[in-house]
mmCIF file of C-alpha atoms in Angstrom:
data_model
loop_
_atom_site.group_PDB
_atom_site.id
_atom_site.type_symbol
_atom_site.label_atom_id
_atom_site.label_comp_id
_atom_site.label_asym_id
_atom_site.label_seq_id
_atom_site.Cartn_x
_atom_site.Cartn_y
_atom_site.Cartn_z
ATOM 1 C CA MET T 1 145.694 194.467 228.758
ATOM 2 C CA LEU T 2 142.963 192.216 229.907
ATOM 3 C CA LYS T 3 139.535 193.673 230.710
ATOM 4 C CA ARG T 4 136.400 192.163 232.337
ATOM 5 C CA VAL T 5 133.969 190.679 229.936
ATOM 6 C CA LYS T 6 130.350 190.906 230.329
ATOM 7 C CA VAL T 7 128.632 188.250 228.280
ATOM 8 C CA LEU T 8 125.076 188.345 228.036
ATOM 9 C CA PRO T 9 122.730 185.376 227.930
ATOM 10 C CA GLY T 10 121.086 184.660 224.469
ATOM 11 C CA LEU T 11 121.825 185.853 220.910
ATOM 12 C CA LEU T 12 120.321 187.606 217.972
ATOM 13 C CA VAL T 13 120.724 186.812 214.313
ATOM 14 C CA PHE T 14 119.076 189.203 211.730
ATOM 15 C CA ALA T 15 119.455 189.206 208.017
ATOM 16 C CA LEU T 16 119.103 192.777 206.556
ATOM 17 C CA ALA T 17 116.431 192.768 203.898
ATOM 18 C CA GLY T 18 116.279 194.847 200.747
ATOM 19 C CA VAL T 19 119.908 194.778 199.940
ATOM 20 C CA THR T 20 121.921 193.073 197.324
ATOM 21 C CA HIS T 21 123.833 190.596 199.749
ATOM 22 C CA ALA T 22 121.494 189.567 202.712
ATOM 23 C CA ALA T 23 123.994 189.745 205.528
ATOM 24 C CA GLU T 24 123.523 187.413 208.458
ATOM 25 C CA LEU T 25 124.257 189.314 211.629
ATOM 26 C CA ALA T 26 124.521 188.369 215.095
ATOM 27 C CA LEU T 27 125.156 190.258 218.443
ATOM 28 C CA SER T 28 126.500 187.592 220.903
ATOM 29 C CA GLY T 29 127.753 189.825 223.690
ATOM 30 C CA ILE T 30 128.608 193.119 225.289
ATOM 31 C CA VAL T 31 132.173 193.825 226.373
ATOM 32 C CA GLY T 32 132.137 197.014 228.408
ATOM 33 C CA ASP T 33 131.561 199.724 225.799
ATOM 34 C CA ARG T 34 132.105 197.240 222.675
ATOM 35 C CA ALA T 35 129.926 194.701 221.185
ATOM 36 C CA VAL T 36 130.779 191.364 219.852
ATOM 37 C CA ILE T 37 129.434 191.086 216.524
ATOM 38 C CA VAL T 38 129.535 188.221 213.879
ATOM 39 C CA VAL T 39 128.888 188.878 210.217
ATOM 40 C CA ASP T 40 127.817 186.053 208.031
ATOM 41 C CA ASN T 41 129.956 182.954 208.876
ATOM 42 C CA GLY T 42 132.969 184.862 210.061
ATOM 43 C CA PRO T 43 134.704 185.025 213.439
ATOM 44 C CA PRO T 44 133.216 187.240 216.196
ATOM 45 C CA GLN T 45 134.588 190.860 216.073
ATOM 46 C CA LEU T 46 134.903 193.312 218.944
ATOM 47 C CA LEU T 47 133.711 196.716 217.822
ATOM 48 C CA ALA T 48 133.960 199.873 219.622
ATOM 49 C CA VAL T 49 131.192 202.472 219.047
ATOM 50 C CA GLY T 50 132.036 204.276 215.825
ATOM 51 C CA ALA T 51 133.971 201.385 214.388
ATOM 52 C CA SER T 52 133.213 199.228 211.524
ATOM 53 C CA THR T 53 133.984 195.585 210.425
ATOM 54 C CA PRO T 54 135.707 194.938 207.109
ATOM 55 C CA ASN T 55 132.173 193.987 205.785
ATOM 56 C CA GLY T 56 131.078 197.641 206.374
ATOM 57 C CA VAL T 57 128.955 196.982 209.512
ATOM 58 C CA ARG T 58 129.273 199.897 211.548
ATOM 59 C CA LEU T 59 128.373 200.064 215.412
ATOM 60 C CA LEU T 60 126.505 203.425 216.476
ATOM 61 C CA LEU T 61 125.282 202.832 219.919
ATOM 62 C CA ILE T 62 125.290 200.312 222.648
ATOM 63 C CA GLU T 63 122.229 200.735 225.149
ATOM 64 C CA GLY T 64 121.504 197.998 227.756
ATOM 65 C CA ASN T 65 121.241 194.673 225.783
ATOM 66 C CA THR T 66 120.902 196.232 222.520
ATOM 67 C CA ALA T 67 123.339 197.493 219.770
ATOM 68 C CA VAL T 68 122.552 200.022 217.017
ATOM 69 C CA ILE T 69 124.373 199.161 213.943
ATOM 70 C CA GLU T 70 124.479 200.739 210.218
ATOM 71 C CA PHE T 71 124.870 198.791 207.058
ATOM 72 C CA GLU T 72 124.661 199.994 203.525
ATOM 73 C CA GLY T 73 122.770 203.192 204.778
ATOM 74 C CA ARG T 74 120.263 201.329 207.053
ATOM 75 C CA ARG T 75 120.079 201.455 210.715
ATOM 76 C CA GLN T 76 119.038 198.564 212.615
ATOM 77 C CA THR T 77 118.879 197.534 216.454
ATOM 78 C CA LEU T 78 120.139 194.077 217.356
ATOM 79 C CA ARG T 79 118.554 192.688 220.630
ATOM 80 C CA LEU T 80 119.925 189.684 222.331
ATOM 81 C CA GLY T 81 117.759 186.829 222.518
ATOM 82 C CA GLU T 82 115.407 187.631 219.430
ATOM 83 C CA ARG T 83 114.479 185.239 216.781
ATOM 84 C CA VAL T 84 116.058 184.726 213.416
ATOM 85 C CA VAL T 85 114.653 186.617 210.522
ATOM 86 C CA ARG T 86 115.896 186.205 206.926
ATOM 87 C CA HIS T 87 114.945 187.863 203.755
ATOM 88 C CA GLY T 88 111.891 186.139 202.010
ATOM 89 C CA ASP T 89 111.219 184.059 205.140
ATOM 90 C CA THR T 90 108.110 184.110 207.326
ATOM 91 C CA PRO T 91 109.535 185.470 210.847
ATOM 92 C CA GLY T 92 109.826 182.870 213.382
ATOM 93 C CA THR T 93 109.553 179.852 211.079
ATOM 94 C CA ASN T 94 113.045 179.077 209.962
ATOM 95 C CA THR T 95 114.397 176.740 212.565
ATOM 96 C CA ASP T 96 117.039 175.253 210.703
ATOM 97 C CA THR T 97 118.575 178.658 209.801
ATOM 98 C CA ARG T 98 118.400 179.535 213.589
ATOM 99 C CA GLU T 99 120.085 176.433 214.597
ATOM 100 C CA GLN T 100 122.703 176.770 211.938
ATOM 101 C CA ALA T 101 123.273 180.394 213.155
ATOM 102 C CA ARG T 102 123.661 179.286 216.782
ATOM 103 C CA LYS T 103 126.296 176.708 216.056
ATOM 104 C CA ILE T 104 128.219 179.214 213.873
ATOM 105 C CA LEU T 105 128.456 181.587 216.864
ATOM 106 C CA ALA T 106 129.264 178.996 219.372
ATOM 107 C CA ARG T 107 132.329 177.746 217.616
ATOM 108 C CA GLY T 108 133.794 181.270 217.834
ATOM 109 C CA VAL T 109 132.478 182.687 221.288
ATOM 110 C CA GLU T 110 134.844 182.645 224.199
ATOM 111 C CA ILE T 111 133.405 183.470 227.493
ATOM 112 C CA THR T 112 135.801 185.241 229.991
ATOM 113 C CA ILE T 113 134.775 185.122 233.678
ATOM 114 C CA GLU T 114 136.492 187.281 236.498
ATOM 115 C CA SER T 115 136.604 185.634 239.886
ATOM 116 C CA ASP T 116 134.989 187.232 242.906
ATOM 117 C CA ALA T 117 136.855 188.264 246.142
ATOM 118 C CA SER T 118 136.483 184.690 247.316
ATOM 119 C CA GLY T 119 138.079 183.172 244.277
ATOM 120 C CA HIS T 120 134.598 181.916 242.962
ATOM 121 C CA PHE T 121 133.802 182.110 239.174
ATOM 122 C CA MET T 122 130.062 182.985 238.727
ATOM 123 C CA ILE T 123 128.039 183.757 235.494
ATOM 124 C CA ASP T 124 124.528 184.672 234.853
ATOM 125 C CA GLY T 125 122.722 182.134 232.456
ATOM 126 C CA GLU T 126 119.583 180.241 231.649
ATOM 127 C CA ILE T 127 117.915 176.936 232.293
ATOM 128 C CA ASN T 128 114.885 176.161 229.952
ATOM 129 C CA GLY T 129 114.650 179.746 229.294
ATOM 130 C CA GLY T 130 114.576 180.857 232.997
ATOM 131 C CA SER T 131 117.238 183.046 234.530
ATOM 132 C CA VAL T 132 119.967 181.551 237.045
ATOM 133 C CA ASN T 133 123.325 182.222 238.327
ATOM 134 C CA PHE T 134 125.866 179.634 237.849
ATOM 135 C CA LEU T 135 128.946 178.928 240.053
ATOM 136 C CA VAL T 136 131.630 176.974 238.058
ATOM 137 C CA ASP T 137 132.311 173.891 240.304
ATOM 138 C CA THR T 138 134.910 171.368 238.865
ATOM 139 C CA GLY T 139 134.298 169.180 241.952
ATOM 140 C CA ALA T 140 130.662 168.629 240.791
ATOM 141 C CA SER T 141 130.120 165.759 238.369
ATOM 142 C CA LEU T 142 126.792 166.943 237.149
ATOM 143 C CA VAL T 143 124.762 170.256 237.277
ATOM 144 C CA ALA T 144 123.335 170.675 240.604
ATOM 145 C CA ILE T 145 120.238 172.848 241.406
ATOM 146 C CA GLY T 146 118.708 173.909 244.649
ATOM 147 C CA TYR T 147 115.005 173.050 245.373
ATOM 148 C CA SER T 148 113.629 176.367 245.272
ATOM 149 C CA THR T 149 115.402 177.276 242.013
ATOM 150 C CA ALA T 150 113.999 173.907 240.602
ATOM 151 C CA GLN T 151 110.663 175.401 241.503
ATOM 152 C CA ASN T 152 110.901 178.740 240.095
ATOM 153 C CA LEU T 153 112.022 177.143 236.771
ATOM 154 C CA GLY T 154 108.834 174.909 236.725
ATOM 155 C CA LEU T 155 110.595 171.547 236.933
ATOM 156 C CA ASP T 156 108.339 168.670 237.367
ATOM 157 C CA LEU T 157 109.980 166.121 239.877
ATOM 158 C CA ASP T 158 106.981 163.832 240.388
ATOM 159 C CA ASP T 159 108.235 161.201 237.835
ATOM 160 C CA GLU T 160 111.869 161.889 237.962
ATOM 161 C CA GLN T 161 114.374 159.302 239.317
ATOM 162 C CA ARG T 162 114.820 159.730 243.210
ATOM 163 C CA GLY T 163 118.205 159.330 244.883
ATOM 164 C CA GLN T 164 120.266 160.667 247.977
ATOM 165 C CA ALA T 165 123.498 162.600 248.338
ATOM 166 C CA HIS T 166 125.716 163.291 251.102
ATOM 167 C CA THR T 167 126.286 167.085 252.171
ATOM 168 C CA ALA T 168 128.015 169.000 254.842
ATOM 169 C CA GLY T 169 124.428 169.098 256.366
ATOM 170 C CA GLY T 170 123.908 165.471 256.204
ATOM 171 C CA LEU T 171 122.015 163.125 253.822
ATOM 172 C CA ILE T 172 119.479 164.927 251.643
ATOM 173 C CA ASN T 173 117.057 163.551 248.702
ATOM 174 C CA THR T 174 117.735 164.311 245.056
ATOM 175 C CA TRP T 175 116.104 163.879 241.790
ATOM 176 C CA ARG T 176 117.761 163.258 238.631
ATOM 177 C CA VAL T 177 116.373 165.464 235.791
ATOM 178 C CA THR T 178 117.224 166.239 232.091
ATOM 179 C CA LEU T 179 117.525 169.807 231.400
ATOM 180 C CA ARG T 180 116.067 170.844 227.967
ATOM 181 C CA SER T 181 118.516 173.575 227.397
ATOM 182 C CA LEU T 182 121.307 175.429 229.407
ATOM 183 C CA LYS T 183 122.847 178.632 228.294
ATOM 184 C CA ILE T 184 125.815 180.733 229.582
ATOM 185 C CA GLY T 185 126.878 183.681 227.310
ATOM 186 C CA GLY T 186 126.344 182.730 223.636
ATOM 187 C CA LEU T 187 126.829 179.028 224.239
ATOM 188 C CA ARG T 188 124.019 176.591 224.460
ATOM 189 C CA PHE T 189 123.759 173.028 225.616
ATOM 190 C CA ASP T 190 121.048 170.613 225.084
ATOM 191 C CA ASN T 191 119.683 167.603 226.852
ATOM 192 C CA ILE T 192 121.935 168.200 230.106
ATOM 193 C CA ASP T 193 121.588 165.765 233.127
ATOM 194 C CA ALA T 194 121.146 167.508 236.474
ATOM 195 C CA LEU T 195 120.626 166.778 240.136
ATOM 196 C CA VAL T 196 117.789 168.605 241.992
ATOM 197 C CA MET T 197 118.881 168.878 245.661
ATOM 198 C CA GLN T 198 116.169 168.972 248.353
ATOM 199 C CA ALA T 199 117.988 172.006 249.836
ATOM 200 C CA ASN T 200 118.071 175.577 248.848
ATOM 201 C CA MET T 201 121.211 176.812 247.103
ATOM 202 C CA PRO T 202 122.184 180.469 246.341
ATOM 203 C CA GLN T 203 123.644 179.368 242.852
ATOM 204 C CA VAL T 204 123.319 176.500 240.489
ATOM 205 C CA LEU T 205 126.485 174.582 240.406
ATOM 206 C CA LEU T 206 127.924 174.242 236.703
ATOM 207 C CA GLY T 207 129.334 170.673 237.047
ATOM 208 C CA MET T 208 131.789 168.821 234.832
ATOM 209 C CA ASN T 209 129.113 167.328 232.637
ATOM 210 C CA VAL T 210 128.962 170.767 230.912
ATOM 211 C CA LEU T 211 132.398 172.046 231.614
ATOM 212 C CA GLU T 212 134.054 169.001 230.012
ATOM 213 C CA GLN T 213 132.372 170.049 226.769
ATOM 214 C CA MET T 214 134.423 173.354 226.781
ATOM 215 C CA GLU T 215 138.057 174.278 226.545
ATOM 216 C CA MET T 216 138.984 175.783 229.992
ATOM 217 C CA ARG T 217 141.949 178.315 230.425
ATOM 218 C CA ARG T 218 142.855 180.187 233.714
ATOM 219 C CA ASP T 219 144.670 183.502 233.588
ATOM 220 C CA GLY T 220 145.073 184.628 236.951
ATOM 221 C CA LYS T 221 141.658 185.839 238.142
ATOM 222 C CA LEU T 222 140.138 185.183 234.810
ATOM 223 C CA MET T 223 138.655 182.009 233.350
ATOM 224 C CA ARG T 224 138.167 181.549 229.755
ATOM 225 C CA LEU T 225 135.618 179.150 228.235
ATOM 226 C CA LYS T 226 134.891 178.136 224.788
ATOM 227 C CA LYS T 227 133.012 175.169 223.420
ATOM 228 C CA LYS T 228 134.946 172.383 221.990
ATOM 229 C CA PRO T 229 134.649 171.792 218.084
#
């Protein structure tokens, strides 16, 4: 039976220090009363509270955006969006490890979105670290951002390429920008082209320049998205 999946933005990768095997753990999402956990380079595993992975990682508690796990007698709180820490490293300096862990996660993470009463697919995410709400729009060639949202995100439009676009309300001005990062669920996309519209929009349109980088499957009211290899 299919259940609605709540995928939270950001991810955490954490290495438990002081054990013989420094297991690399990642919390990539929350699915109702279960957590999606990745151990080392393995596939994402969906754990209910009290269950354990074959590697011996046990899920003790889910609270908000955190999960408490137990591994080899040690308890640890995993939080979405925190930095990578590995045994023997200086916290926050191992950029290569963080990037490698992100790519490992992205290959296995599948996002499931349930349509609303109007048949629209919406999901929370981030642009350049700022929170936004995305509307999946296969009719948009590029990511499209409303003017007030662009201001809230701190996008500087002064030196950006200007243009115009036809809308239901007539001809409006646009700015073409490059987004440093765009995140939905546990997936991240870098250096994404987008249009800022000189009009306010309730959501950011998630256009085909991002969607074409993912495998898309429809199953009734559910849409499943997974980053292409």
